[in-house]
JSON list of C-alpha atoms and ligand atoms in Angstrom, two decimals:
[
{"chain": "A", "resi": 1, "resn": "MET", "atom": "CA", "xyz": [1.57, -25.67, 5.66]},
{"chain": "A", "resi": 2, "resn": "GLU", "atom": "CA", "xyz": [1.75, -22.21, 4.28]},
{"chain": "A", "resi": 3, "resn": "ALA", "atom": "CA", "xyz": [5.29, -20.95, 3.51]},
{"chain": "A", "resi": 4, "resn": "LYS", "atom": "CA", "xyz": [6.49, -18.26, 6.08]},
{"chain": "A", "resi": 5, "resn": "LYS", "atom": "CA", "xyz": [5.93, -14.63, 4.76]},
{"chain": "A", "resi": 6, "resn": "THR", "atom": "CA", "xyz": [9.06, -12.76, 4.45]},
{"chain": "A", "resi": 7, "resn": "VAL", "atom": "CA", "xyz": [9.62, -9.22, 5.87]},
{"chain": "A", "resi": 8, "resn": "LEU", "atom": "CA", "xyz": [12.44, -7.30, 4.80]},
{"chain": "A", "resi": 9, "resn": "ILE", "atom": "CA", "xyz": [13.51, -4.43, 7.42]},
{"chain": "A", "resi": 10, "resn": "VAL", "atom": "CA", "xyz": [15.41, -1.57, 5.98]},
{"chain": "A", "resi": 11, "resn": "GLU", "atom": "CA", "xyz": [16.36, 0.59, 9.11]},
{"chain": "A", "resi": 12, "resn": "ASP", "atom": "CA", "xyz": [19.67, 1.53, 10.13]},
{"chain": "A", "resi": 13, "resn": "GLU", "atom": "CA", "xyz": [19.17, 1.80, 13.98]},
{"chain": "A", "resi": 14, "resn": "LYS", "atom": "CA", "xyz": [20.35, -1.60, 15.08]},
{"chain": "A", "resi": 15, "resn": "ASN", "atom": "CA", "xyz": [18.06, -1.73, 18.19]},
{"chain": "A", "resi": 16, "resn": "ILE", "atom": "CA", "xyz": [14.94, -1.05, 16.30]},
{"chain": "A", "resi": 17, "resn": "VAL", "atom": "CA", "xyz": [16.00, -3.74, 13.79]},
{"chain": "A", "resi": 18, "resn": "ASP", "atom": "CA", "xyz": [16.48, -6.08, 16.71]},
{"chain": "A", "resi": 19, "resn": "ILE", "atom": "CA", "xyz": [13.06, -5.71, 18.28]},
{"chain": "A", "resi": 20, "resn": "LEU", "atom": "CA", "xyz": [11.29, -5.69, 14.87]},
{"chain": "A", "resi": 21, "resn": "ARG", "atom": "CA", "xyz": [13.25, -8.96, 14.03]},
{"chain": "A", "resi": 22, "resn": "PHE", "atom": "CA", "xyz": [12.33, -10.57, 17.47]},
{"chain": "A", "resi": 23, "resn": "ASN", "atom": "CA", "xyz": [8.59, -9.56, 17.26]},
{"chain": "A", "resi": 24, "resn": "LEU", "atom": "CA", "xyz": [8.12, -10.69, 13.56]},
{"chain": "A", "resi": 25, "resn": "GLN", "atom": "CA", "xyz": [9.87, -13.99, 14.10]},
{"chain": "A", "resi": 26, "resn": "ARG", "atom": "CA", "xyz": [7.80, -14.51, 17.27]},
{"chain": "A", "resi": 27, "resn": "GLU", "atom": "CA", "xyz": [4.73, -14.04, 14.76]},
{"chain": "A", "resi": 28, "resn": "SER", "atom": "CA", "xyz": [6.21, -16.78, 12.27]},
{"chain": "A", "resi": 29, "resn": "TYR", "atom": "CA", "xyz": [7.74, -14.21, 9.65]},
{"chain": "A", "resi": 30, "resn": "ALA", "atom": "CA", "xyz": [11.14, -14.90, 8.19]},
{"chain": "A", "resi": 31, "resn": "THR", "atom": "CA", "xyz": [13.12, -11.47, 8.30]},
{"chain": "A", "resi": 32, "resn": "LEU", "atom": "CA", "xyz": [15.62, -9.96, 6.04]},
{"chain": "A", "resi": 33, "resn": "GLU", "atom": "CA", "xyz": [17.66, -7.03, 7.05]},
{"chain": "A", "resi": 34, "resn": "ALA", "atom": "CA", "xyz": [19.22, -4.08, 5.33]},
{"chain": "A", "resi": 35, "resn": "TYR", "atom": "CA", "xyz": [21.01, -1.20, 7.20]},
{"chain": "A", "resi": 36, "resn": "ASP", "atom": "CA", "xyz": [20.96, 1.24, 4.40]},
{"chain": "A", "resi": 37, "resn": "GLY", "atom": "CA", "xyz": [19.15, 2.39, 1.35]},
{"chain": "A", "resi": 38, "resn": "GLU", "atom": "CA", "xyz": [21.17, 0.76, -1.33]},
{"chain": "A", "resi": 39, "resn": "SER", "atom": "CA", "xyz": [21.24, -2.75, 0.16]},
{"chain": "A", "resi": 40, "resn": "GLY", "atom": "CA", "xyz": [17.75, -2.43, 0.99]},
{"chain": "A", "resi": 41, "resn": "LEU", "atom": "CA", "xyz": [16.92, -1.69, -2.46]},
{"chain": "A", "resi": 42, "resn": "GLU", "atom": "CA", "xyz": [19.14, -4.59, -3.80]},
{"chain": "A", "resi": 43, "resn": "LEU", "atom": "CA", "xyz": [17.28, -6.95, -1.44]},
{"chain": "A", "resi": 44, "resn": "ALA", "atom": "CA", "xyz": [13.79, -6.00, -2.18]},
{"chain": "A", "resi": 45, "resn": "LEU", "atom": "CA", "xyz": [14.34, -6.49, -5.79]},
{"chain": "A", "resi": 46, "resn": "GLY", "atom": "CA", "xyz": [16.53, -9.70, -5.48]},
{"chain": "A", "resi": 47, "resn": "LYS", "atom": "CA", "xyz": [15.06, -11.57, -2.67]},
{"chain": "A", "resi": 48, "resn": "ASN", "atom": "CA", "xyz": [11.53, -11.08, -3.38]},
{"chain": "A", "resi": 49, "resn": "PRO", "atom": "CA", "xyz": [10.04, -10.22, 0.14]},
{"chain": "A", "resi": 50, "resn": "ASP", "atom": "CA", "xyz": [6.37, -10.06, 0.95]},
{"chain": "A", "resi": 51, "resn": "ILE", "atom": "CA", "xyz": [6.56, -6.71, 2.51]},
{"chain": "A", "resi": 52, "resn": "VAL", "atom": "CA", "xyz": [9.19, -4.21, 3.01]},
{"chain": "A", "resi": 53, "resn": "LEU", "atom": "CA", "xyz": [9.17, -2.06, 6.23]},
{"chain": "A", "resi": 54, "resn": "LEU", "atom": "CA", "xyz": [11.31, 0.92, 5.10]},
{"chain": "A", "resi": 55, "resn": "ASP", "atom": "CA", "xyz": [12.75, 3.65, 7.41]},
{"chain": "A", "resi": 56, "resn": "VAL", "atom": "CA", "xyz": [12.87, 7.21, 5.64]},
{"chain": "A", "resi": 57, "resn": "MET", "atom": "CA", "xyz": [16.25, 8.52, 6.98]},
{"chain": "A", "resi": 58, "resn": "LEU", "atom": "CA", "xyz": [18.99, 5.88, 6.05]},
{"chain": "A", "resi": 59, "resn": "PRO", "atom": "CA", "xyz": [22.67, 5.91, 4.96]},
{"chain": "A", "resi": 60, "resn": "LYS", "atom": "CA", "xyz": [23.68, 5.88, 0.98]},
{"chain": "A", "resi": 61, "resn": "MET", "atom": "CA", "xyz": [19.80, 6.43, -0.24]},
{"chain": "A", "resi": 62, "resn": "ASN", "atom": "CA", "xyz": [16.89, 7.42, 1.75]},
{"chain": "A", "resi": 63, "resn": "GLY", "atom": "CA", "xyz": [13.57, 5.63, 2.07]},
{"chain": "A", "resi": 64, "resn": "PHE", "atom": "CA", "xyz": [11.73, 7.91, -0.19]},
{"chain": "A", "resi": 65, "resn": "ASP", "atom": "CA", "xyz": [14.22, 7.23, -3.07]},
{"chain": "A", "resi": 66, "resn": "VAL", "atom": "CA", "xyz": [14.39, 3.37, -2.35]},
{"chain": "A", "resi": 67, "resn": "CYS", "atom": "CA", "xyz": [10.46, 3.24, -2.61]},
{"chain": "A", "resi": 68, "resn": "ARG", "atom": "CA", "xyz": [10.50, 5.36, -5.87]},
{"chain": "A", "resi": 69, "resn": "ALA", "atom": "CA", "xyz": [13.26, 3.20, -7.38]},
{"chain": "A", "resi": 70, "resn": "LEU", "atom": "CA", "xyz": [11.42, 0.09, -6.56]},
{"chain": "A", "resi": 71, "resn": "ARG", "atom": "CA", "xyz": [8.27, 1.37, -8.27]},
{"chain": "A", "resi": 72, "resn": "GLU", "atom": "CA", "xyz": [10.39, 2.38, -11.32]},
{"chain": "A", "resi": 73, "resn": "LYS", "atom": "CA", "xyz": [11.74, -1.01, -11.69]},
{"chain": "A", "resi": 74, "resn": "GLY", "atom": "CA", "xyz": [8.31, -2.45, -11.57]},
{"chain": "A", "resi": 75, "resn": "SER", "atom": "CA", "xyz": [8.15, -4.06, -8.02]},
{"chain": "A", "resi": 76, "resn": "SER", "atom": "CA", "xyz": [4.46, -3.90, -6.42]},
{"chain": "A", "resi": 77, "resn": "VAL", "atom": "CA", "xyz": [5.75, -5.31, -3.11]},
{"chain": "A", "resi": 78, "resn": "PRO", "atom": "CA", "xyz": [3.83, -3.77, -0.18]},
{"chain": "A", "resi": 79, "resn": "VAL", "atom": "CA", "xyz": [5.84, -0.81, 1.57]},
{"chain": "A", "resi": 80, "resn": "ILE", "atom": "CA", "xyz": [5.31, 0.68, 4.78]},
{"chain": "A", "resi": 81, "resn": "ILE", "atom": "CA", "xyz": [7.25, 3.78, 5.54]},
{"chain": "A", "resi": 82, "resn": "LEU", "atom": "CA", "xyz": [8.62, 3.91, 8.96]},
{"chain": "A", "resi": 83, "resn": "THR", "atom": "CA", "xyz": [8.83, 7.90, 9.61]},
{"chain": "A", "resi": 84, "resn": "ALA", "atom": "CA", "xyz": [10.17, 9.44, 12.71]},
{"chain": "A", "resi": 85, "resn": "ARG", "atom": "CA", "xyz": [8.53, 12.81, 11.47]},
{"chain": "A", "resi": 86, "resn": "GLU", "atom": "CA", "xyz": [5.22, 13.98, 12.26]},
{"chain": "A", "resi": 87, "resn": "GLU", "atom": "CA", "xyz": [4.72, 16.14, 9.28]},
{"chain": "A", "resi": 88, "resn": "GLU", "atom": "CA", "xyz": [1.63, 15.41, 7.28]},
{"chain": "A", "resi": 89, "resn": "ALA", "atom": "CA", "xyz": [3.92, 16.38, 4.12]},
{"chain": "A", "resi": 90, "resn": "ASP", "atom": "CA", "xyz": [6.24, 13.27, 4.67]},
{"chain": "A", "resi": 91, "resn": "LYS", "atom": "CA", "xyz": [3.12, 11.16, 4.94]},
{"chain": "A", "resi": 92, "resn": "VAL", "atom": "CA", "xyz": [1.83, 12.34, 1.69]},
{"chain": "A", "resi": 93, "resn": "LEU", "atom": "CA", "xyz": [4.92, 12.17, 0.12]},
{"chain": "A", "resi": 94, "resn": "GLY", "atom": "CA", "xyz": [5.60, 8.57, 0.97]},
{"chain": "A", "resi": 95, "resn": "LEU", "atom": "CA", "xyz": [2.04, 7.79, -0.46]},
{"chain": "A", "resi": 96, "resn": "GLU", "atom": "CA", "xyz": [2.59, 9.74, -3.71]},
{"chain": "A", "resi": 97, "resn": "ILE", "atom": "CA", "xyz": [5.95, 7.93, -4.56]},
{"chain": "A", "resi": 98, "resn": "GLY", "atom": "CA", "xyz": [3.99, 4.37, -4.17]},
{"chain": "A", "resi": 99, "resn": "ALA", "atom": "CA", "xyz": [4.01, 3.37, -0.44]},
{"chain": "A", "resi": 100, "resn": "ASP", "atom": "CA", "xyz": [1.18, 1.40, 0.66]},
{"chain": "A", "resi": 101, "resn": "ASP", "atom": "CA", "xyz": [1.21, 2.48, 4.21]},
{"chain": "A", "resi": 102, "resn": "TYR", "atom": "CA", "xyz": [2.99, 4.72, 6.87]},
{"chain": "A", "resi": 103, "resn": "ILE", "atom": "CA", "xyz": [3.65, 4.38, 10.59]},
{"chain": "A", "resi": 104, "resn": "THR", "atom": "CA", "xyz": [5.14, 7.09, 12.89]},
{"chain": "A", "resi": 105, "resn": "LYS", "atom": "CA", "xyz": [7.79, 6.36, 15.34]},
{"chain": "A", "resi": 106, "resn": "PRO", "atom": "CA", "xyz": [7.56, 5.58, 18.01]},
{"chain": "A", "resi": 107, "resn": "PHE", "atom": "CA", "xyz": [5.08, 3.11, 16.96]},
{"chain": "A", "resi": 108, "resn": "SER", "atom": "CA", "xyz": [3.61, 0.22, 19.25]},
{"chain": "A", "resi": 109, "resn": "MET", "atom": "CA", "xyz": [4.57, -3.22, 18.14]},
{"chain": "A", "resi": 110, "resn": "ARG", "atom": "CA", "xyz": [0.92, -4.24, 17.95]},
{"chain": "A", "resi": 111, "resn": "GLU", "atom": "CA", "xyz": [0.14, -1.54, 15.64]},
{"chain": "A", "resi": 112, "resn": "LEU", "atom": "CA", "xyz": [3.11, -2.45, 13.43]},
{"chain": "A", "resi": 113, "resn": "MET", "atom": "CA", "xyz": [2.20, -5.89, 13.42]},
{"chain": "A", "resi": 114, "resn": "ALA", "atom": "CA", "xyz": [-1.52, -5.28, 12.59]},
{"chain": "A", "resi": 115, "resn": "ARG", "atom": "CA", "xyz": [-0.36, -3.16, 9.75]},
{"chain": "A", "resi": 116, "resn": "VAL", "atom": "CA", "xyz": [2.13, -5.79, 8.48]},
{"chain": "A", "resi": 117, "resn": "LYS", "atom": "CA", "xyz": [-0.73, -8.30, 8.45]},
{"chain": "A", "resi": 118, "resn": "ALA", "atom": "CA", "xyz": [-3.36, -5.84, 6.81]},
{"chain": "A", "resi": 119, "resn": "ASN", "atom": "CA", "xyz": [-0.71, -4.90, 4.13]},
{"chain": "A", "resi": 120, "resn": "ILE", "atom": "CA", "xyz": [0.33, -8.49, 2.96]},
{"chain": "A", "resi": 121, "resn": "ARG", "atom": "CA", "xyz": [-3.41, -9.75, 3.26]},
{"chain": "A", "resi": 122, "resn": "ARG", "atom": "CA", "xyz": [-4.08, -9.49, -0.23]},
{"chain": "A", "resi": 123, "resn": "THR", "atom": "CA", "xyz": [-0.98, -11.81, -1.28]},
{"chain": "A", "resi": 124, "resn": "ALA", "atom": "CA", "xyz": [-2.42, -14.56, 1.05]},
{"chain": "A", "resi": 125, "resn": "MET", "atom": "CA", "xyz": [-5.83, -14.12, -0.30]},
{"chain": "A", "resi": 126, "resn": "GLY", "atom": "CA", "xyz": [-4.43, -14.52, -3.93]},
{"chain": "A", "resi": 127, "resn": "ALA", "atom": "CA", "xyz": [-2.89, -17.77, -2.83]},
{"chain": "A", "resi": 128, "resn": "GLY", "atom": "CA", "xyz": [-6.35, -19.20, -2.14]},
{"chain": "A", "resi": 129, "resn": "ALA", "atom": "CA", "xyz": [-8.16, -17.40, -4.86]},
{"chain": "A", "resi": 130, "resn": "SER", "atom": "CA", "xyz": [-10.60, -19.22, -7.16]},
{"chain": "A", "resi": 131, "resn": "SER", "atom": "CA", "xyz": [-10.65, -19.07, -10.82]},
{"chain": "A", "resi": 132, "resn": "GLY", "atom": "CA", "xyz": [-9.30, -16.39, -12.77]},
{"chain": "A", "resi": 133, "resn": "ALA", "atom": "CA", "xyz": [-12.12, -14.02, -12.95]},
{"chain": "A", "resi": 134, "resn": "THR", "atom": "CA", "xyz": [-12.10, -10.82, -14.83]},
{"chain": "A", "resi": 135, "resn": "MET", "atom": "CA", "xyz": [-14.03, -7.59, -13.92]},
{"chain": "A", "resi": 136, "resn": "ASP", "atom": "CA", "xyz": [-14.90, -5.97, -17.07]},
{"chain": "A", "resi": 137, "resn": "THR", "atom": "CA", "xyz": [-16.35, -2.34, -16.48]},
{"chain": "A", "resi": 138, "resn": "GLY", "atom": "CA", "xyz": [-17.44, -2.43, -20.10]},
{"chain": "A", "resi": 139, "resn": "THR", "atom": "CA", "xyz": [-15.36, 0.60, -20.86]},
{"chain": "A", "resi": 140, "resn": "GLY", "atom": "CA", "xyz": [-12.01, -0.76, -21.70]},
{"chain": "A", "resi": 141, "resn": "LEU", "atom": "CA", "xyz": [-11.02, -1.20, -18.01]},
{"chain": "A", "resi": 142, "resn": "VAL", "atom": "CA", "xyz": [-10.42, -4.72, -17.38]},
{"chain": "A", "resi": 143, "resn": "VAL", "atom": "CA", "xyz": [-9.31, -6.29, -14.23]},
{"chain": "A", "resi": 144, "resn": "ASN", "atom": "CA", "xyz": [-7.98, -9.66, -13.90]},
{"chain": "A", "resi": 145, "resn": "THR", "atom": "CA", "xyz": [-8.45, -10.87, -10.37]},
{"chain": "A", "resi": 146, "resn": "GLU", "atom": "CA", "xyz": [-6.13, -13.89, -10.73]},
{"chain": "A", "resi": 147, "resn": "SER", "atom": "CA", "xyz": [-3.13, -12.10, -12.15]},
{"chain": "A", "resi": 148, "resn": "TYR", "atom": "CA", "xyz": [-3.70, -9.05, -10.28]},
{"chain": "A", "resi": 149, "resn": "GLN", "atom": "CA", "xyz": [-3.49, -7.14, -13.62]},
{"chain": "A", "resi": 150, "resn": "VAL", "atom": "CA", "xyz": [-5.72, -4.09, -14.62]},
{"chain": "A", "resi": 151, "resn": "THR", "atom": "CA", "xyz": [-5.46, -3.29, -18.44]},
{"chain": "A", "resi": 152, "resn": "LYS", "atom": "CA", "xyz": [-7.02, -0.21, -20.06]},
{"chain": "A", "resi": 153, "resn": "GLY", "atom": "CA", "xyz": [-7.69, -0.30, -23.84]},
{"chain": "A", "resi": 154, "resn": "GLY", "atom": "CA", "xyz": [-5.44, -3.46, -23.69]},
{"chain": "A", "resi": 155, "resn": "LYS", "atom": "CA", "xyz": [-2.60, -1.63, -22.04]},
{"chain": "A", "resi": 156, "resn": "LEU", "atom": "CA", "xyz": [-1.29, -2.75, -18.83]},
{"chain": "A", "resi": 157, "resn": "VAL", "atom": "CA", "xyz": [-1.86, -0.17, -15.79]},
{"chain": "A", "resi": 158, "resn": "ASP", "atom": "CA", "xyz": [0.85, -0.23, -13.47]},
{"chain": "A", "resi": 159, "resn": "LEU", "atom": "CA", "xyz": [-0.85, -0.25, -9.92]},
{"chain": "A", "resi": 160, "resn": "THR", "atom": "CA", "xyz": [0.45, -0.66, -6.45]},
{"chain": "A", "resi": 161, "resn": "GLN", "atom": "CA", "xyz": [-1.29, -3.19, -4.38]},
{"chain": "A", "resi": 162, "resn": "ARG", "atom": "CA", "xyz": [-3.17, -0.57, -2.31]},
{"chain": "A", "resi": 163, "resn": "GLU", "atom": "CA", "xyz": [-4.32, 1.06, -5.69]},
{"chain": "A", "resi": 164, "resn": "TYR", "atom": "CA", "xyz": [-5.56, -2.26, -6.99]},
{"chain": "A", "resi": 165, "resn": "ASP", "atom": "CA", "xyz": [-7.52, -3.18, -3.78]},
{"chain": "A", "resi": 166, "resn": "LEU", "atom": "CA", "xyz": [-9.23, 0.15, -3.78]},
{"chain": "A", "resi": 167, "resn": "LEU", "atom": "CA", "xyz": [-10.13, -0.21, -7.67]},
{"chain": "A", "resi": 168, "resn": "THR", "atom": "CA", "xyz": [-11.44, -3.72, -7.14]},
{"chain": "A", "resi": 169, "resn": "PHE", "atom": "CA", "xyz": [-13.26, -3.12, -4.01]},
{"chain": "A", "resi": 170, "resn": "LEU", "atom": "CA", "xyz": [-15.12, 0.09, -5.56]},
{"chain": "A", "resi": 171, "resn": "ALA", "atom": "CA", "xyz": [-15.57, -1.57, -8.92]},
{"chain": "A", "resi": 172, "resn": "SER", "atom": "CA", "xyz": [-17.05, -4.68, -7.35]},
{"chain": "A", "resi": 173, "resn": "HIS", "atom": "CA", "xyz": [-19.84, -2.36, -5.79]},
{"chain": "A", "resi": 174, "resn": "PRO", "atom": "CA", "xyz": [-20.68, 0.11, -8.63]},
{"chain": "A", "resi": 175, "resn": "GLY", "atom": "CA", "xyz": [-22.84, 2.98, -7.73]},
{"chain": "A", "resi": 176, "resn": "LYS", "atom": "CA", "xyz": [-22.54, 2.51, -3.97]},
{"chain": "A", "resi": 177, "resn": "VAL", "atom": "CA", "xyz": [-20.78, 5.21, -2.08]},
{"chain": "A", "resi": 178, "resn": "TYR", "atom": "CA", "xyz": [-18.17, 4.59, 0.66]},
{"chain": "A", "resi": 179, "resn": "SER", "atom": "CA", "xyz": [-16.94, 7.09, 3.06]},
{"chain": "A", "resi": 180, "resn": "ARG", "atom": "CA", "xyz": [-13.37, 7.40, 3.76]},
{"chain": "A", "resi": 181, "resn": "ILE", "atom": "CA", "xyz": [-13.49, 5.52, 7.05]},
{"chain": "A", "resi": 182, "resn": "ASP", "atom": "CA", "xyz": [-15.68, 2.87, 5.31]},
{"chain": "A", "resi": 183, "resn": "LEU", "atom": "CA", "xyz": [-12.67, 2.41, 2.90]},
{"chain": "A", "resi": 184, "resn": "MET", "atom": "CA", "xyz": [-10.03, 2.54, 5.35]},
{"chain": "A", "resi": 185, "resn": "GLU", "atom": "CA", "xyz": [-11.92, -0.40, 7.04]},
{"chain": "A", "resi": 186, "resn": "GLN", "atom": "CA", "xyz": [-12.65, -2.21, 3.99]},
{"chain": "A", "resi": 187, "resn": "VAL", "atom": "CA", "xyz": [-9.68, -1.77, 2.01]},
{"chain": "A", "resi": 188, "resn": "TRP", "atom": "CA", "xyz": [-6.88, -0.73, 4.54]},
{"chain": "A", "resi": 189, "resn": "ASN", "atom": "CA", "xyz": [-8.25, -3.53, 6.79]},
{"chain": "A", "resi": 190, "resn": "TYR", "atom": "CA", "xyz": [-7.90, -1.41, 9.90]},
{"chain": "A", "resi": 191, "resn": "GLY", "atom": "CA", "xyz": [-10.36, 0.83, 11.92]},
{"chain": "A", "resi": 192, "resn": "TYR", "atom": "CA", "xyz": [-10.32, 4.49, 11.95]},
{"chain": "A", "resi": 193, "resn": "VAL", "atom": "CA", "xyz": [-7.35, 6.04, 13.23]},
{"chain": "A", "resi": 194, "resn": "GLY", "atom": "CA", "xyz": [-7.15, 9.67, 13.37]},
{"chain": "A", "resi": 195, "resn": "ASP", "atom": "CA", "xyz": [-6.08, 11.64, 10.32]},
{"chain": "A", "resi": 196, "resn": "ASP", "atom": "CA", "xyz": [-5.29, 8.41, 8.46]},
{"chain": "A", "resi": 197, "resn": "VAL", "atom": "CA", "xyz": [-8.38, 9.06, 6.05]},
{"chain": "A", "resi": 198, "resn": "ARG", "atom": "CA", "xyz": [-6.12, 11.55, 4.05]},
{"chain": "A", "resi": 199, "resn": "THR", "atom": "CA", "xyz": [-4.46, 8.41, 2.82]},
{"chain": "A", "resi": 200, "resn": "VAL", "atom": "CA", "xyz": [-7.74, 7.45, 1.01]},
{"chain": "A", "resi": 201, "resn": "ASP", "atom": "CA", "xyz": [-7.72, 10.73, -0.84]},
{"chain": "A", "resi": 202, "resn": "VAL", "atom": "CA", "xyz": [-4.28, 10.31, -2.02]},
{"chain": "A", "resi": 203, "resn": "THR", "atom": "CA", "xyz": [-4.79, 6.82, -2.96]},
{"chain": "A", "resi": 204, "resn": "VAL", "atom": "CA", "xyz": [-7.62, 7.82, -5.03]},
{"chain": "A", "resi": 205, "resn": "ARG", "atom": "CA", "xyz": [-5.90, 10.71, -6.61]},
{"chain": "A", "resi": 206, "resn": "ARG", "atom": "CA", "xyz": [-3.10, 8.39, -7.74]},
{"chain": "A", "resi": 207, "resn": "LEU", "atom": "CA", "xyz": [-5.71, 5.88, -8.98]},
{"chain": "A", "resi": 208, "resn": "ARG", "atom": "CA", "xyz": [-7.17, 8.58, -11.23]},
{"chain": "A", "resi": 209, "resn": "GLU", "atom": "CA", "xyz": [-3.99, 9.72, -12.35]},
{"chain": "A", "resi": 210, "resn": "LYS", "atom": "CA", "xyz": [-3.32, 6.01, -13.62]},
{"chain": "A", "resi": 211, "resn": "ILE", "atom": "CA", "xyz": [-6.89, 5.09, -15.09]},
{"chain": "A", "resi": 212, "resn": "GLU", "atom": "CA", "xyz": [-8.62, 8.20, -15.90]},
{"chain": "A", "resi": 213, "resn": "ASP", "atom": "CA", "xyz": [-8.11, 9.95, -19.20]},
{"chain": "A", "resi": 214, "resn": "ASP", "atom": "CA", "xyz": [-8.69, 13.26, -17.48]},
{"chain": "A", "resi": 215, "resn": "PRO", "atom": "CA", "xyz": [-8.06, 12.73, -13.80]},
{"chain": "A", "resi": 216, "resn": "ALA", "atom": "CA", "xyz": [-9.57, 16.23, -13.12]},
{"chain": "A", "resi": 217, "resn": "ASN", "atom": "CA", "xyz": [-12.81, 14.89, -14.59]},
{"chain": "A", "resi": 218, "resn": "PRO", "atom": "CA", "xyz": [-12.97, 11.37, -13.54]},
{"chain": "A", "resi": 219, "resn": "VAL", "atom": "CA", "xyz": [-15.21, 8.82, -15.22]},
{"chain": "A", "resi": 220, "resn": "TYR", "atom": "CA", "xyz": [-14.49, 5.80, -13.09]},
{"chain": "A", "resi": 221, "resn": "ILE", "atom": "CA", "xyz": [-13.99, 6.80, -9.81]},
{"chain": "A", "resi": 222, "resn": "LEU", "atom": "CA", "xyz": [-16.25, 9.61, -8.80]},
{"chain": "A", "resi": 223, "resn": "THR", "atom": "CA", "xyz": [-16.62, 11.83, -5.49]},
{"chain": "A", "resi": 224, "resn": "ARG", "atom": "CA", "xyz": [-19.95, 12.23, -3.74]},
{"chain": "A", "resi": 225, "resn": "ARG", "atom": "CA", "xyz": [-19.10, 15.56, -2.17]},
{"chain": "A", "resi": 226, "resn": "GLY", "atom": "CA", "xyz": [-19.36, 15.53, 1.71]},
{"chain": "A", "resi": 227, "resn": "VAL", "atom": "CA", "xyz": [-19.68, 11.60, 1.60]},
{"chain": "A", "resi": 228, "resn": "GLY", "atom": "CA", "xyz": [-17.21, 9.57, -0.11]},
{"chain": "A", "resi": 229, "resn": "TYR", "atom": "CA", "xyz": [-16.39, 7.76, -3.19]},
{"chain": "A", "resi": 230, "resn": "TYR", "atom": "CA", "xyz": [-17.92, 5.37, -5.67]},
{"chain": "A", "resi": 231, "resn": "PHE", "atom": "CA", "xyz": [-17.24, 3.64, -8.90]},
{"chain": "A", "resi": 232, "resn": "ALA", "atom": "CA", "xyz": [-19.61, 4.84, -11.67]},
{"chain": "A", "resi": 233, "resn": "SER", "atom": "CA", "xyz": [-22.31, 2.39, -12.26]},
{"chain": "A", "resi": 234, "resn": "LYS", "atom": "CA", "xyz": [-22.48, 3.40, -16.01]},
{"chain": "A", "resi": 235, "resn": "VAL", "atom": "CA", "xyz": [-19.44, 5.10, -17.66]},
{"chain": "B", "resi": 301, "resn": "LIG", "atom": "CA1", "xyz": [17.05, 5.94, 10.29]}
]
């Protein structure tokens, strides 16, 4: 039997924690809870959860700072930001600092569960993954699909799970152009939902900053104007 996946809930509103715990446990997830940012960070680093649901407005340390600190300490745990705010700037900031996804409160439990599932999907796939294939783009950028590590010129590139997923998806279909909506469906694992395609642009930008020598003139992940993105067939 597969071990239960553990969801860390970092949220200071007890009634939200209660309803999240109830619904997650009903779907066979184990849960951990923290009611402020500091203990959330501590649990995220110490208890190795499979995913973190992270509120923004928290006592002691806000959700953005928790996420930033997690990434600075090398954690690549999937993070879904729970934001009460509608502002696009907040969503983008969350993604800029290394969150994998965000969901705006009030959210439907069905939507949240779909996001949780989609965001830990890769981990589950990894458990059943076959031999340690490497994807060598022939240009010093190498993806090890068993260890989920990406190296460039022999140096490890620190990617979030989503950045890794996007890179491996595009790199395994070189030359094929994908629209933002295609990528939302293929990489994010959920259908097109409103303005969320902006997420794709932000993730592409972050990925370029990490793998390209000159992010403004990318050679790996290219833009087909008015259509979408593709991985260079020959770099
Ligand atoms: Ca709060």
